[in-house]
Short mmCIF file of C-alpha atoms in Angstrom, two decimals:
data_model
loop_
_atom_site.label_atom_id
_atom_site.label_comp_id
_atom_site.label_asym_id
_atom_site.label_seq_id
_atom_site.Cartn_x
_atom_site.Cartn_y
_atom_site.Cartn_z
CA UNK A 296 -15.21 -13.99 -7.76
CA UNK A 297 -12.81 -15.02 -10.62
CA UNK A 298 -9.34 -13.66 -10.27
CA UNK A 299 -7.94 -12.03 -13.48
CA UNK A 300 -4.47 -12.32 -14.41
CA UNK A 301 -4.03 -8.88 -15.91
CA UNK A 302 -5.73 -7.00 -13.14
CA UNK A 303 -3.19 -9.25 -10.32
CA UNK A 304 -0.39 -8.12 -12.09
CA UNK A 305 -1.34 -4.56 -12.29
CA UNK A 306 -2.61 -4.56 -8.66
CA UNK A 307 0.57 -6.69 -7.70
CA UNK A 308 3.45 -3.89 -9.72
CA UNK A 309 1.38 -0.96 -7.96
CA UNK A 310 1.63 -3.01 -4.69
CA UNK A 311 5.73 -3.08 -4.93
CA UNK A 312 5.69 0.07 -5.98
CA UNK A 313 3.32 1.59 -3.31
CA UNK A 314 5.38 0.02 -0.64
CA UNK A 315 8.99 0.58 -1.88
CA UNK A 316 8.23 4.80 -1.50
CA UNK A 317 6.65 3.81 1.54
CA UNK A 318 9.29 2.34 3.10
CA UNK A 319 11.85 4.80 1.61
CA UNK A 320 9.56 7.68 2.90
CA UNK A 321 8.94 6.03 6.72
CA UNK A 322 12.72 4.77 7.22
CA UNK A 323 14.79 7.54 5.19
CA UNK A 324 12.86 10.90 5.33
CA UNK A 325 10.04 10.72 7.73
CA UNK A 326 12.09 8.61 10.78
CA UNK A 327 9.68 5.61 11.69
CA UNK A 328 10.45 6.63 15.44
CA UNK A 329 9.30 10.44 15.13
CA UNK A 330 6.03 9.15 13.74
CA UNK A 331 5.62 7.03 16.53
CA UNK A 332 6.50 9.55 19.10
CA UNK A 333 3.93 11.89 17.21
CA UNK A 334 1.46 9.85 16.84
CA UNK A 335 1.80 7.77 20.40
CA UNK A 336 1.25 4.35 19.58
CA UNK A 337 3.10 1.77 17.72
CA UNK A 338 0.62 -0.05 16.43
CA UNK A 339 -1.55 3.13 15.16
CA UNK A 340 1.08 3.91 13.20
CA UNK A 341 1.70 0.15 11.92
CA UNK A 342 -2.16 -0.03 11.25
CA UNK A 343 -2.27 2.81 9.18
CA UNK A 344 0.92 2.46 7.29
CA UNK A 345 -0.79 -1.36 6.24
CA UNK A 346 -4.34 0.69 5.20
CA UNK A 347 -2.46 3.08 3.33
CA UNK A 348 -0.61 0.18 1.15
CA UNK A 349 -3.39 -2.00 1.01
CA UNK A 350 -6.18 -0.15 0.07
CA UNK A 351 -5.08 1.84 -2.96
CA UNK A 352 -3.98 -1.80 -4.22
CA UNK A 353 -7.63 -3.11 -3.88
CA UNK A 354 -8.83 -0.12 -5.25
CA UNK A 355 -6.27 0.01 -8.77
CA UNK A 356 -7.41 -4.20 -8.69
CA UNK A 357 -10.86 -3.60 -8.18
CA UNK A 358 -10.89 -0.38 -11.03
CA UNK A 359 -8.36 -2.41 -13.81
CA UNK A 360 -10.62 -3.27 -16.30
CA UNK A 361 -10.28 -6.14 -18.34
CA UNK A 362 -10.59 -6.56 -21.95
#
């Protein structure tokens, strides 16, 4: 599989991106702790916070098309 520059640096911008509101969501609105209280385990929560940045930036690398 060759890597294309254009679709790593759209994949790579929606990555920061992705994960900044993450982050500002988990630690400023949503309280990291409450989720893991709701939820019950630390690394559930850890686990899915990783699939949820990781797999939309597959998917906007895998769906960039290339000219």
């Amino acid at each position: 599989m060759k890597l294309k520059k254009r679709k790593i640096k759209y994949a790579t911008i929606f990555y920061v991106c992705w994960f900044a509101l993450l982050i500002f969501l988990v630690d400023g609105v949503l309280k990291f702790h409450t989720m893991v209280d709701y939820f019950g385990s630390y690394a559930l929560v850890e686990i899915t916070l990783l699939l949820l940045v990781i797999i939309p930036t597959w998917a906007v690398y895998k769906f960039t098309k290339e000219q």
